JSON list of C-alpha atoms in Angstrom, two decimals:
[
{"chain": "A", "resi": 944, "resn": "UNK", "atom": "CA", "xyz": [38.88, 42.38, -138.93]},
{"chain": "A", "resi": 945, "resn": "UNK", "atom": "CA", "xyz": [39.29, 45.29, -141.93]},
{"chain": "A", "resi": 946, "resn": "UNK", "atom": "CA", "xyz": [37.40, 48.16, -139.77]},
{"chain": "A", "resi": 947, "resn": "UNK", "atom": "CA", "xyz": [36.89, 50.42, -143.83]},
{"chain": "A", "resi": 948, "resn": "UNK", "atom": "CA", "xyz": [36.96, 48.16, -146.70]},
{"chain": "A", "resi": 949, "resn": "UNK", "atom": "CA", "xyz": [36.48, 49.35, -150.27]},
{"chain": "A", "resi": 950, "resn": "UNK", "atom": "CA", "xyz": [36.02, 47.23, -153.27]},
{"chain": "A", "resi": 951, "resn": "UNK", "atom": "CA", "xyz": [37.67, 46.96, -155.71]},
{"chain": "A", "resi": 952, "resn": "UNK", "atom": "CA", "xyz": [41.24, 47.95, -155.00]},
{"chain": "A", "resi": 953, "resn": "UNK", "atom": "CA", "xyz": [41.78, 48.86, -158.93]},
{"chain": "A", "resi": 954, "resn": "UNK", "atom": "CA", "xyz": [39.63, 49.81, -161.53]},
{"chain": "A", "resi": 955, "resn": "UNK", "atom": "CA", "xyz": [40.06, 50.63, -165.22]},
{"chain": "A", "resi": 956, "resn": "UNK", "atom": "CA", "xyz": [37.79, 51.81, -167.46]},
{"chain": "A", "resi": 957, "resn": "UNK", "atom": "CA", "xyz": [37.49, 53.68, -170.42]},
{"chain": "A", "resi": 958, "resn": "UNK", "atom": "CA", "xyz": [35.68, 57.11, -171.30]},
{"chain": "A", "resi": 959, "resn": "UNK", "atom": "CA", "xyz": [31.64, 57.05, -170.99]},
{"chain": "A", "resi": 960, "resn": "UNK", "atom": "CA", "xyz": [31.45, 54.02, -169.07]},
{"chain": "A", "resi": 961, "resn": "UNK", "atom": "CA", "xyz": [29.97, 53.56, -165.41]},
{"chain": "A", "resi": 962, "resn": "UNK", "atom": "CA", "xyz": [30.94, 52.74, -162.79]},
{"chain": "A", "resi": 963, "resn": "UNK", "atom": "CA", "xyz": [30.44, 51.68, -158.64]},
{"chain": "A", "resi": 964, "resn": "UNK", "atom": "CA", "xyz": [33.26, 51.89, -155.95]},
{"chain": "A", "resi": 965, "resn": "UNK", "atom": "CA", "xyz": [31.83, 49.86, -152.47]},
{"chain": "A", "resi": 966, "resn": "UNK", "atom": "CA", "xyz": [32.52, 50.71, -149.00]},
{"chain": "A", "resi": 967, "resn": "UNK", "atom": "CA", "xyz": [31.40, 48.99, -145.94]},
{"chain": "A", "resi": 968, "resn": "UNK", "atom": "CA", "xyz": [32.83, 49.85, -142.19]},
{"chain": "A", "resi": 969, "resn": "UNK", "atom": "CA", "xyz": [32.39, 47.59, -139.31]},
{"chain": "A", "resi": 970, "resn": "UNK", "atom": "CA", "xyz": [33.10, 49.88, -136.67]},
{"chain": "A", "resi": 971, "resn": "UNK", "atom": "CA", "xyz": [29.45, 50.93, -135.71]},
{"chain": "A", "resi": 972, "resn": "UNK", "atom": "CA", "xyz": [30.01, 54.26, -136.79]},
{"chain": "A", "resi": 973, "resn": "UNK", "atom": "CA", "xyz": [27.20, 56.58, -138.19]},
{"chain": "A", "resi": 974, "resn": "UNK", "atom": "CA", "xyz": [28.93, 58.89, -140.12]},
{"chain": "A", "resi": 975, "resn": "UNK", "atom": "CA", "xyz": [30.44, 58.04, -143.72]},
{"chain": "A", "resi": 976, "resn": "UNK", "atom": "CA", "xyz": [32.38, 59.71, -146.31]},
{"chain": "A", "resi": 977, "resn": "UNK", "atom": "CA", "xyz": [33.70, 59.70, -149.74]},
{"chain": "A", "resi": 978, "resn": "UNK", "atom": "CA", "xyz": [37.30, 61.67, -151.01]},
{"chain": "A", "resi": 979, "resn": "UNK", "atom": "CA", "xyz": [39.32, 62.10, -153.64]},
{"chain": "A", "resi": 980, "resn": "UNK", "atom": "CA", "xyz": [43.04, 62.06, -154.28]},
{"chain": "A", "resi": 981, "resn": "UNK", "atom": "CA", "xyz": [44.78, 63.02, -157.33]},
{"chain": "A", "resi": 982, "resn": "UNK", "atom": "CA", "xyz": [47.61, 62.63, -158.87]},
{"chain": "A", "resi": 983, "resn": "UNK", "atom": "CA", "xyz": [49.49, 65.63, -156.68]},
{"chain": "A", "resi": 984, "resn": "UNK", "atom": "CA", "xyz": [48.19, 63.61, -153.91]},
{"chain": "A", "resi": 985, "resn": "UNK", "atom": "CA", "xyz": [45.80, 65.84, -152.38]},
{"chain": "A", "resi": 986, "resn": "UNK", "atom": "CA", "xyz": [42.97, 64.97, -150.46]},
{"chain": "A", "resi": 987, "resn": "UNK", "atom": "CA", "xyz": [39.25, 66.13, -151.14]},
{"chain": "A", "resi": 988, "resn": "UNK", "atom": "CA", "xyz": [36.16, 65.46, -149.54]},
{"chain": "A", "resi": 989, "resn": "UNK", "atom": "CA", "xyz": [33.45, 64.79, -151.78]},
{"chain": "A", "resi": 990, "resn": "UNK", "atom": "CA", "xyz": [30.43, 63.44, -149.83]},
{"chain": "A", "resi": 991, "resn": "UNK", "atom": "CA", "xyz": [29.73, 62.65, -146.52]},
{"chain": "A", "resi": 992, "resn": "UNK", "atom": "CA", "xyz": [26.61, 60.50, -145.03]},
{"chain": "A", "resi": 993, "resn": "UNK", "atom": "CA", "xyz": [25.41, 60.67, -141.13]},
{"chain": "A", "resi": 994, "resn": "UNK", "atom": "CA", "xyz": [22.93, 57.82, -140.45]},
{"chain": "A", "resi": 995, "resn": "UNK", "atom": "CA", "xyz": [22.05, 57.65, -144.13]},
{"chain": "A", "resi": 996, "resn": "UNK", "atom": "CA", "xyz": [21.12, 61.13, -144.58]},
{"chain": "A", "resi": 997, "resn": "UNK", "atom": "CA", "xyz": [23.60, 63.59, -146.86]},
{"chain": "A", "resi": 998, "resn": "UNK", "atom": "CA", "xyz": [25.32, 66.33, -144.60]},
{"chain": "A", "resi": 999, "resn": "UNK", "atom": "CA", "xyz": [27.96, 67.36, -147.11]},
{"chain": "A", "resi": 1000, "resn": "UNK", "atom": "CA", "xyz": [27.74, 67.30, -150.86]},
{"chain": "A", "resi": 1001, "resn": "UNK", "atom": "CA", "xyz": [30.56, 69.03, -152.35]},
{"chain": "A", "resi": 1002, "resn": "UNK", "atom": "CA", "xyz": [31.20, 70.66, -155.55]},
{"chain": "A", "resi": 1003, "resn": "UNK", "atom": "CA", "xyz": [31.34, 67.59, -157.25]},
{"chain": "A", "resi": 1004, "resn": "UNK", "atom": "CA", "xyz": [29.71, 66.93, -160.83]},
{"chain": "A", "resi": 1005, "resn": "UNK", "atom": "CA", "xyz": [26.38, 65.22, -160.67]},
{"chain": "A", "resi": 1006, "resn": "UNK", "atom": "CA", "xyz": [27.82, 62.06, -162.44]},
{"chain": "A", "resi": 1007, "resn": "UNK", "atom": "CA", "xyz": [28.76, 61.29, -158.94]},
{"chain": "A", "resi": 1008, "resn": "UNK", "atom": "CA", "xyz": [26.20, 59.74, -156.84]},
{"chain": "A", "resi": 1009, "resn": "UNK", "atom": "CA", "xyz": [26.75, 58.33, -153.75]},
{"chain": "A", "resi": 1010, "resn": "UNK", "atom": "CA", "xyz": [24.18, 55.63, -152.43]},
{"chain": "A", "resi": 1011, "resn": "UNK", "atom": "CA", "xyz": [23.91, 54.76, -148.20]},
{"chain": "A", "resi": 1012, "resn": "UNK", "atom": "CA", "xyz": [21.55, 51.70, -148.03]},
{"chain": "A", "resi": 1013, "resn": "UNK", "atom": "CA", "xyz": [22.45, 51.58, -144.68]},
{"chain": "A", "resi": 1014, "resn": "UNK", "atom": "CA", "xyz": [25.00, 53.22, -141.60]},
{"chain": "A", "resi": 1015, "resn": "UNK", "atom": "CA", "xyz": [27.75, 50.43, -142.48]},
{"chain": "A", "resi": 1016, "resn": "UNK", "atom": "CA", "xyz": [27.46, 51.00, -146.44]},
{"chain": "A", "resi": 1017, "resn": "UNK", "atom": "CA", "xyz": [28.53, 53.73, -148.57]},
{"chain": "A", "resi": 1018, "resn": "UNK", "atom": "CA", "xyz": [28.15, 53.24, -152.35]},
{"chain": "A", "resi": 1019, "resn": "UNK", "atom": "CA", "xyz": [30.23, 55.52, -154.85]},
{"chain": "A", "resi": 1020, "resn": "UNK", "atom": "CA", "xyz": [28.12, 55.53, -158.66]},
{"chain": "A", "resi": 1021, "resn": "UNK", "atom": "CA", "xyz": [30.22, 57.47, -161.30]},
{"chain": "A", "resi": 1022, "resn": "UNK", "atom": "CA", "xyz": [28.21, 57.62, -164.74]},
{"chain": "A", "resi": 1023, "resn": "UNK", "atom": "CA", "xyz": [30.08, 58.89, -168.04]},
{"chain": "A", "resi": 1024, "resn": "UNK", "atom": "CA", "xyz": [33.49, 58.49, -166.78]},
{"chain": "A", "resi": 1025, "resn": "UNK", "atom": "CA", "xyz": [36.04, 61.38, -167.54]},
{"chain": "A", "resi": 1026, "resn": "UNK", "atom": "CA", "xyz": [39.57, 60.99, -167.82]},
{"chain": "A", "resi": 1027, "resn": "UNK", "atom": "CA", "xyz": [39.94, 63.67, -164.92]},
{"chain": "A", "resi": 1028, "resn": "UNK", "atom": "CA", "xyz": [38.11, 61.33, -162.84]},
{"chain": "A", "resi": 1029, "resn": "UNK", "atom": "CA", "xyz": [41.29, 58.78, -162.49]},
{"chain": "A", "resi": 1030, "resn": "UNK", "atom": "CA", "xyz": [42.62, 58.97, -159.13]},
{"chain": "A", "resi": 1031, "resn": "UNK", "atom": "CA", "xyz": [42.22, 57.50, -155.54]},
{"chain": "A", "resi": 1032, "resn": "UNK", "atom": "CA", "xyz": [39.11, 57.11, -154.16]},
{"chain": "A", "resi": 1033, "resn": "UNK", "atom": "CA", "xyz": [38.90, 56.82, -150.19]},
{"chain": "A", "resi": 1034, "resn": "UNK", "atom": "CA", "xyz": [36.08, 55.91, -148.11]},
{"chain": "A", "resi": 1035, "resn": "UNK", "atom": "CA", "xyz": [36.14, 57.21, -144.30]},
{"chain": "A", "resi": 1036, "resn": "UNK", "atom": "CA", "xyz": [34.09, 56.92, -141.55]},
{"chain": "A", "resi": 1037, "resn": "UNK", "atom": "CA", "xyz": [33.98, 58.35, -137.76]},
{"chain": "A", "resi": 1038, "resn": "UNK", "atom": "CA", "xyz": [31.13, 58.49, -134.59]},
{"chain": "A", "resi": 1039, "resn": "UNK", "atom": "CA", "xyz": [30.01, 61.76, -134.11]},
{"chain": "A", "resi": 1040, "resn": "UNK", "atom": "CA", "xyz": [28.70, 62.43, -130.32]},
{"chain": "A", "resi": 1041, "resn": "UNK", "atom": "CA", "xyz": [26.64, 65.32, -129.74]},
{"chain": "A", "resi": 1042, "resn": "UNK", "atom": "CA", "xyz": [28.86, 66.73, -126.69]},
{"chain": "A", "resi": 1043, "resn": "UNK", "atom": "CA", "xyz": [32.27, 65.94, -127.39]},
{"chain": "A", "resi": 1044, "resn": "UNK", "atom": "CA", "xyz": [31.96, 66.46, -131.95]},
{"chain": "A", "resi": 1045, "resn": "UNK", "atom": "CA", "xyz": [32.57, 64.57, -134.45]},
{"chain": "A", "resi": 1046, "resn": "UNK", "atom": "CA", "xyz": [34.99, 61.66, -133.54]},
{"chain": "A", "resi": 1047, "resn": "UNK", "atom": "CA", "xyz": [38.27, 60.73, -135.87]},
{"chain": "A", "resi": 1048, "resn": "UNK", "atom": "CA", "xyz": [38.00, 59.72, -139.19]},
{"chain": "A", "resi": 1049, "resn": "UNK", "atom": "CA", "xyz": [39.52, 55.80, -140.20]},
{"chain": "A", "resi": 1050, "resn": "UNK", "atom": "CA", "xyz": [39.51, 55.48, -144.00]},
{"chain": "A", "resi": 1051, "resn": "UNK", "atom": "CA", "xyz": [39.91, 52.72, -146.27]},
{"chain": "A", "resi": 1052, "resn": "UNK", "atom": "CA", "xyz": [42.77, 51.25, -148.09]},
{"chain": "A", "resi": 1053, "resn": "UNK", "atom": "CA", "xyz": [41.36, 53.12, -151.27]},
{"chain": "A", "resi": 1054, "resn": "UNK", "atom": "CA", "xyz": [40.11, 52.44, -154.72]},
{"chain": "A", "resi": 1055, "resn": "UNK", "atom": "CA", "xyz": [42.41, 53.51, -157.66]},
{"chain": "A", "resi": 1056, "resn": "UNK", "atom": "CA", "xyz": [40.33, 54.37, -160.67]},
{"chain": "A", "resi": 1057, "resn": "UNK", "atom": "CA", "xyz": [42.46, 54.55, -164.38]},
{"chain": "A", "resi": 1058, "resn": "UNK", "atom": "CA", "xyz": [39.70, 56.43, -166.87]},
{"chain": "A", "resi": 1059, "resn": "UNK", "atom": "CA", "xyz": [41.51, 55.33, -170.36]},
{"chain": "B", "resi": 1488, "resn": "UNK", "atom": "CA", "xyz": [41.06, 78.82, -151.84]},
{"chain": "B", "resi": 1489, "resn": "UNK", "atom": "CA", "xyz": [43.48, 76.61, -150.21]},
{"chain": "B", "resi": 1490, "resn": "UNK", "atom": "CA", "xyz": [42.26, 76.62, -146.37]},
{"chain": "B", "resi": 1491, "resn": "UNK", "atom": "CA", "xyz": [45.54, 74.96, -144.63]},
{"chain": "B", "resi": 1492, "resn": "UNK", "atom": "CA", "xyz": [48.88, 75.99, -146.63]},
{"chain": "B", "resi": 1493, "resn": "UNK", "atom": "CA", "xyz": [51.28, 73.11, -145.48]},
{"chain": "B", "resi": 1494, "resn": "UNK", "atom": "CA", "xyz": [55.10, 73.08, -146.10]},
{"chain": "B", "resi": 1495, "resn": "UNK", "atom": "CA", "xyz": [57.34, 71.39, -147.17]},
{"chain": "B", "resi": 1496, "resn": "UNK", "atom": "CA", "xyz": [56.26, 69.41, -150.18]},
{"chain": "B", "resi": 1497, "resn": "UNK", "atom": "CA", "xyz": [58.72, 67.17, -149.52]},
{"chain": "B", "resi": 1498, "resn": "UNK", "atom": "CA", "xyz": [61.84, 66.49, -147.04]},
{"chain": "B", "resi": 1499, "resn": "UNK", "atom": "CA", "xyz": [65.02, 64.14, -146.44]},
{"chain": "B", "resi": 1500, "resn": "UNK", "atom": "CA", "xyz": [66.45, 63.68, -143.55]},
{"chain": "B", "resi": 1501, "resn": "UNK", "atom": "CA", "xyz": [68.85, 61.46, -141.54]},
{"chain": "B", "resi": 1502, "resn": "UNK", "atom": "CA", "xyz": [67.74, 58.31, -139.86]},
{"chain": "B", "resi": 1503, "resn": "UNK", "atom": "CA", "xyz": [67.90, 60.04, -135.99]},
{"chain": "B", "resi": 1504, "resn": "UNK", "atom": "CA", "xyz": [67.06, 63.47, -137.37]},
{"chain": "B", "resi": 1505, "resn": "UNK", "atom": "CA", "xyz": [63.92, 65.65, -136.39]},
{"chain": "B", "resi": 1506, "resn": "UNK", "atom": "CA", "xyz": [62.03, 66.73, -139.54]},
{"chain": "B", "resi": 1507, "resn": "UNK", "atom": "CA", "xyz": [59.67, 69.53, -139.11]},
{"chain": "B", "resi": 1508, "resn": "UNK", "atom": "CA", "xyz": [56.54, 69.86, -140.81]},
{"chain": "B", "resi": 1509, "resn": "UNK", "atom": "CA", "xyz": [54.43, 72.95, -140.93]},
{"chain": "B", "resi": 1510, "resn": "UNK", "atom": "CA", "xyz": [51.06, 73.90, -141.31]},
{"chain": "B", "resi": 1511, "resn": "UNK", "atom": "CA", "xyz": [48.99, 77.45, -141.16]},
{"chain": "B", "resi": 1512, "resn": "UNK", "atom": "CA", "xyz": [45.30, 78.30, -141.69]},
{"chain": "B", "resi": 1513, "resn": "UNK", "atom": "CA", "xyz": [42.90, 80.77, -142.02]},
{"chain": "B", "resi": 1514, "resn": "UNK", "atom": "CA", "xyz": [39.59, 80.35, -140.70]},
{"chain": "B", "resi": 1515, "resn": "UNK", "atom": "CA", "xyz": [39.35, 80.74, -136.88]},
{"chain": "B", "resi": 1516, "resn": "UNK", "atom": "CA", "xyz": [36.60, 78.39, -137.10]},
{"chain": "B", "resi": 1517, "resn": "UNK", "atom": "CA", "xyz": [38.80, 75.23, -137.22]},
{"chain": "B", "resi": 1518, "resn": "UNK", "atom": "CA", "xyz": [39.15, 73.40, -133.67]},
{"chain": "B", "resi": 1519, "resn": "UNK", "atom": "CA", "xyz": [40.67, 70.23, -134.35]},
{"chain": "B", "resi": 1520, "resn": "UNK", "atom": "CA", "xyz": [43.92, 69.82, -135.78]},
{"chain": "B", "resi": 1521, "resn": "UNK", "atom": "CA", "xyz": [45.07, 66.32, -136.94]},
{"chain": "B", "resi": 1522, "resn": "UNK", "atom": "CA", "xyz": [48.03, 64.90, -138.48]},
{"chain": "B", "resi": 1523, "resn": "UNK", "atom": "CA", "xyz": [47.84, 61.67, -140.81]},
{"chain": "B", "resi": 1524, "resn": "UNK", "atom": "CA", "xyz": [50.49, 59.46, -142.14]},
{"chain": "B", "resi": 1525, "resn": "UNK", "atom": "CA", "xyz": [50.40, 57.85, -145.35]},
{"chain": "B", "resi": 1526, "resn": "UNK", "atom": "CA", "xyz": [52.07, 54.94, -146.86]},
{"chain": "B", "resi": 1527, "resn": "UNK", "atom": "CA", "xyz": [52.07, 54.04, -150.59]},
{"chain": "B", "resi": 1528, "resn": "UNK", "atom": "CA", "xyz": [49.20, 51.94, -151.54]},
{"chain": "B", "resi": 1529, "resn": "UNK", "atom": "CA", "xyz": [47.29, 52.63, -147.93]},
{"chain": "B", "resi": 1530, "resn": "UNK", "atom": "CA", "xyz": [44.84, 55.03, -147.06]},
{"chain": "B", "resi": 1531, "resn": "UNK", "atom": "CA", "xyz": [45.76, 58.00, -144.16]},
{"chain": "B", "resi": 1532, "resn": "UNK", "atom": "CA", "xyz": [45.77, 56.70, -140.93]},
{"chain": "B", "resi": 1533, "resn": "UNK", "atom": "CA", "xyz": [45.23, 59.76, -137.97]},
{"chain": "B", "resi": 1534, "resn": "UNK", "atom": "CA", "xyz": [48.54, 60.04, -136.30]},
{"chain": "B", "resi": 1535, "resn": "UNK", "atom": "CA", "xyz": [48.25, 62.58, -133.92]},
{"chain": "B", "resi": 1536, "resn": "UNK", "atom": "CA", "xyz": [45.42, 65.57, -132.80]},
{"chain": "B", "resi": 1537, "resn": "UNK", "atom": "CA", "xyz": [45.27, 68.50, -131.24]},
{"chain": "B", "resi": 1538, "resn": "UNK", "atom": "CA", "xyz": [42.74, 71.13, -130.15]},
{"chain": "B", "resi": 1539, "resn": "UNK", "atom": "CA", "xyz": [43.36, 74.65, -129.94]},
{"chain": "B", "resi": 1540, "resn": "UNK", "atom": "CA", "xyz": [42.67, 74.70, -126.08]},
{"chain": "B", "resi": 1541, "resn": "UNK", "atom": "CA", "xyz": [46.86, 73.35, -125.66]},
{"chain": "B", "resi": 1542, "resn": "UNK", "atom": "CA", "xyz": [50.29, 74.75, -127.27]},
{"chain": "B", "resi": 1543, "resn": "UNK", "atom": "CA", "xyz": [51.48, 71.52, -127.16]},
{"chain": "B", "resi": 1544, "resn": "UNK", "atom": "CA", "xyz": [51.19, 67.34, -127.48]},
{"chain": "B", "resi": 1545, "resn": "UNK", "atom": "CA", "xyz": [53.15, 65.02, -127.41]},
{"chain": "B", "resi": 1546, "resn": "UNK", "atom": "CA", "xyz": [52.74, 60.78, -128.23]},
{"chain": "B", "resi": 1547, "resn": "UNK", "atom": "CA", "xyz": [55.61, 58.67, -128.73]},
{"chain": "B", "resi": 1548, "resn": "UNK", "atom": "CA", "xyz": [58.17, 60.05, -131.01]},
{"chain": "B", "resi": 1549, "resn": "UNK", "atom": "CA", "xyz": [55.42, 62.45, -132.59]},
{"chain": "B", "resi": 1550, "resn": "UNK", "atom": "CA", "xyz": [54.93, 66.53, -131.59]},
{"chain": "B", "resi": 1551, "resn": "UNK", "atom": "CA", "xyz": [52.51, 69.00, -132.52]},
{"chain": "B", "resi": 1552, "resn": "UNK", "atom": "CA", "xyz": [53.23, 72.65, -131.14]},
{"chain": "B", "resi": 1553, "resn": "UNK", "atom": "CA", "xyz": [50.61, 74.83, -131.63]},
{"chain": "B", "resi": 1554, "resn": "UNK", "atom": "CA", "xyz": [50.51, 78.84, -131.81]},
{"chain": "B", "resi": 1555, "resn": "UNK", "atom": "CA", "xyz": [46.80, 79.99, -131.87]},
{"chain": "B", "resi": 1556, "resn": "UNK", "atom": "CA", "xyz": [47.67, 83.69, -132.55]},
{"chain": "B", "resi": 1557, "resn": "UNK", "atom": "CA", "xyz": [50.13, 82.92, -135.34]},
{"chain": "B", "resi": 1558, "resn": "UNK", "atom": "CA", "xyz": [47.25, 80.48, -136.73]},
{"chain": "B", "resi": 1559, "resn": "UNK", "atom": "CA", "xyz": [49.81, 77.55, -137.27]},
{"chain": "B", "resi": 1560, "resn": "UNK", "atom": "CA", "xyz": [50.60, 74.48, -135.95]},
{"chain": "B", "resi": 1561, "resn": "UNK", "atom": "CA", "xyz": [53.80, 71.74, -136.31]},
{"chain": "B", "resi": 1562, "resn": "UNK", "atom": "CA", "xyz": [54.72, 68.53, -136.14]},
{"chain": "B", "resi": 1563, "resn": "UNK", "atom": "CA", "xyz": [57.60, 67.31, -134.95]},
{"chain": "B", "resi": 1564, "resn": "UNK", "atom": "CA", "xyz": [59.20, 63.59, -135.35]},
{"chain": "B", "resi": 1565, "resn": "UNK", "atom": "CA", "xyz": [61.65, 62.52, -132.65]},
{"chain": "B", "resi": 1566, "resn": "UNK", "atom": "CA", "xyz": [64.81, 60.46, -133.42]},
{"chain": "B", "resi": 1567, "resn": "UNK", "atom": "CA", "xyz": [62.76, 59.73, -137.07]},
{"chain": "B", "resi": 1568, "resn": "UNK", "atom": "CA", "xyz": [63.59, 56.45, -138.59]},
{"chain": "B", "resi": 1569, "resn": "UNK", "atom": "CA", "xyz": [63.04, 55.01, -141.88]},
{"chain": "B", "resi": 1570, "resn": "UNK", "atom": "CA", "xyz": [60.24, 53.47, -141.43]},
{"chain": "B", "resi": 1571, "resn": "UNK", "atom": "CA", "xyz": [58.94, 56.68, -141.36]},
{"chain": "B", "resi": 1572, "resn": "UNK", "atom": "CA", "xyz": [58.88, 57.50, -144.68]},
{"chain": "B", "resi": 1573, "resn": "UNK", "atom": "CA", "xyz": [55.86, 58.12, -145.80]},
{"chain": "B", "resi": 1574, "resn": "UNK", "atom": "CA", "xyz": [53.82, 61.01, -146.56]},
{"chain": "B", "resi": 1575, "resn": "UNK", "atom": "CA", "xyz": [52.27, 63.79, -143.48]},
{"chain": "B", "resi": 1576, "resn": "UNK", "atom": "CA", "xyz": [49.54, 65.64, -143.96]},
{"chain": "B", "resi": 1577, "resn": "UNK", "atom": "CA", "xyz": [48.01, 68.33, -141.97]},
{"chain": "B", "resi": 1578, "resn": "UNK", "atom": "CA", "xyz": [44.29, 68.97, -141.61]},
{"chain": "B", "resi": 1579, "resn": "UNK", "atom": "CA", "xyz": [41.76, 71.14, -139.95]},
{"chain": "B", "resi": 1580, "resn": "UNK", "atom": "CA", "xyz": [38.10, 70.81, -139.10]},
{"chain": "B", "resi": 1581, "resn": "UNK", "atom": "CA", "xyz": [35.19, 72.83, -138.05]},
{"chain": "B", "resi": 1582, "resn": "UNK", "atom": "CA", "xyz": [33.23, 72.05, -134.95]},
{"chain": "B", "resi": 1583, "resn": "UNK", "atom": "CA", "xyz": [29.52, 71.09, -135.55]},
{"chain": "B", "resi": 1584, "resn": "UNK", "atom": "CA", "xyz": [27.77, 68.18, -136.73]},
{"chain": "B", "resi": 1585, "resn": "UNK", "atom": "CA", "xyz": [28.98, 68.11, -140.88]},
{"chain": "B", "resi": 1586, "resn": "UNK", "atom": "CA", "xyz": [32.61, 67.72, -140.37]},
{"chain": "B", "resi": 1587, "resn": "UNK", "atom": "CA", "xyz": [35.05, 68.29, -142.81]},
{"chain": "B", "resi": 1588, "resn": "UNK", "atom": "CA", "xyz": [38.21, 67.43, -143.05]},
{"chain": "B", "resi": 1589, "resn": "UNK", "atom": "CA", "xyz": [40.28, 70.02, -145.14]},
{"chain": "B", "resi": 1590, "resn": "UNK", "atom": "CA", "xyz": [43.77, 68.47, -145.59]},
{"chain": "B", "resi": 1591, "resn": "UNK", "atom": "CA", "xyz": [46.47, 70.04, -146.47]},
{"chain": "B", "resi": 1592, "resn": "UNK", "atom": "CA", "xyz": [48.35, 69.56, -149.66]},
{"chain": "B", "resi": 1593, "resn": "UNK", "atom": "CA", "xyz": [51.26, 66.95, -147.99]},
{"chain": "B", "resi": 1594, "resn": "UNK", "atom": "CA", "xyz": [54.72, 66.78, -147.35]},
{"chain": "B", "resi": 1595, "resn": "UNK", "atom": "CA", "xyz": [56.48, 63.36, -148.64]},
{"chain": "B", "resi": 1596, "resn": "UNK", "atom": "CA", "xyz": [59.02, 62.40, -145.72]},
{"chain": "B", "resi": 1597, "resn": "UNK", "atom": "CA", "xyz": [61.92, 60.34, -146.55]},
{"chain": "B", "resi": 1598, "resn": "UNK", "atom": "CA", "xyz": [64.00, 58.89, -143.89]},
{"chain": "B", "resi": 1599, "resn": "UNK", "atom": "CA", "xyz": [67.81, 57.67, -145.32]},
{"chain": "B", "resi": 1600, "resn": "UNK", "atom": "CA", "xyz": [70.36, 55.34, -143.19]}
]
């Protein structure tokens, strides 16, 4: 009954390689996102998906692609991992409503990525 | 540019005391103010919100006071225990359709007997 899961829980990986994070949410919601912690522990939104269309696209370098094949899934590709790129990767998601906003946010258990 | 200044980084307190955490922004913009509590090894789970319309709300042991003039907002934990240890973190969001969360940078709670 996980409402955000992401898979895997760990990854580690050396310099150069690529690499996919998963998330799926069964909580009907439309709107997805993707954010980053580091080691200091703060929190950064990267991405963000409503009904499979890209809303927000942070600064982030274009070695990050994030993939919706559909409202449940939200796909994280890294290419030509960086060893600044090791920290915790969260998946969120939330229902927006056109009167009342954008509803709260439930995010995953997170991904931790080691880039060695 | 950090967007929500949150203090402190970290705090110890008492099992029964009432740690205060505090956050201030900038951008008048924001109009949802949530708190979320984080565990090691879990993601942030939304603990408490509030909206800019009320000074105060209240749920459980958990407080947030909000000042809209001074631009800042608080939470406050009742009676804290240590399960409570964990880390708090502010954030604020703009109304519209592409919300963002902008968290602030966390304040890492520890309860003691």
């Amino acid at each position: 009954d996980t409402a955000v899961s992401q898979t895997p829980k760990y990854l580690v990986t050396q310099m150069g390689n690529d690499k996919s994070i998963k998330c799926e949410q069964n909580l009907g919601h439309d709107t997805m996102y993707w954010y980053k912690q580091d080691s200091k522990k703060f929190l950064k939104i990267m991405f963000s998906y409503n009904n499979k269309e890209l809303i927000i696209n942070e600064t982030v370098p274009n070695r990050f692609s994030p993939k919706s094949p559909d409202k449940a899934h939200l796909n994280l590709h890294i290419n030509s991992l960086e060893l600044g790129d090791s920290a915790v990767y969260f998946c969120a998601s939330s229902q927006d409503a056109p009167l009342a906003g954008v509803g709260e946010q439930y995010f995953g258990p997170g991904t931790r990525l080691t880039v060695t | 540019q950090q967007q929500v200044k949150q203090s402190p980084q970290s705090l110890i307190v008492q099992k029964g005391g009432i740690p205060i955490i505090n956050c201030a922004y900038e951008n008048t913009a924001f109009d949802y103010f949530p708190w979320y509590q984080q565990f090691p090894g879990k993601g942030p789970a939304l603990l408490i919100a509030i909206r800019p319309d009320v000074s105060e709300k209240k749920e459980g042991r958990f407080t947030i006071s909000f000042n809209k003039s001074a631009k800042q907002f608080s939470l406050h934990i009742m009676d804290s225990q240590p399960g409570d240890s964990a880390t708090y973190f502010c954030a604020a969001r703009k109304g519209g359709t592409a919300s963002k969360l902008t968290f602030g940078t966390g304040t890492r709670l520890q309860v003691t007997l």
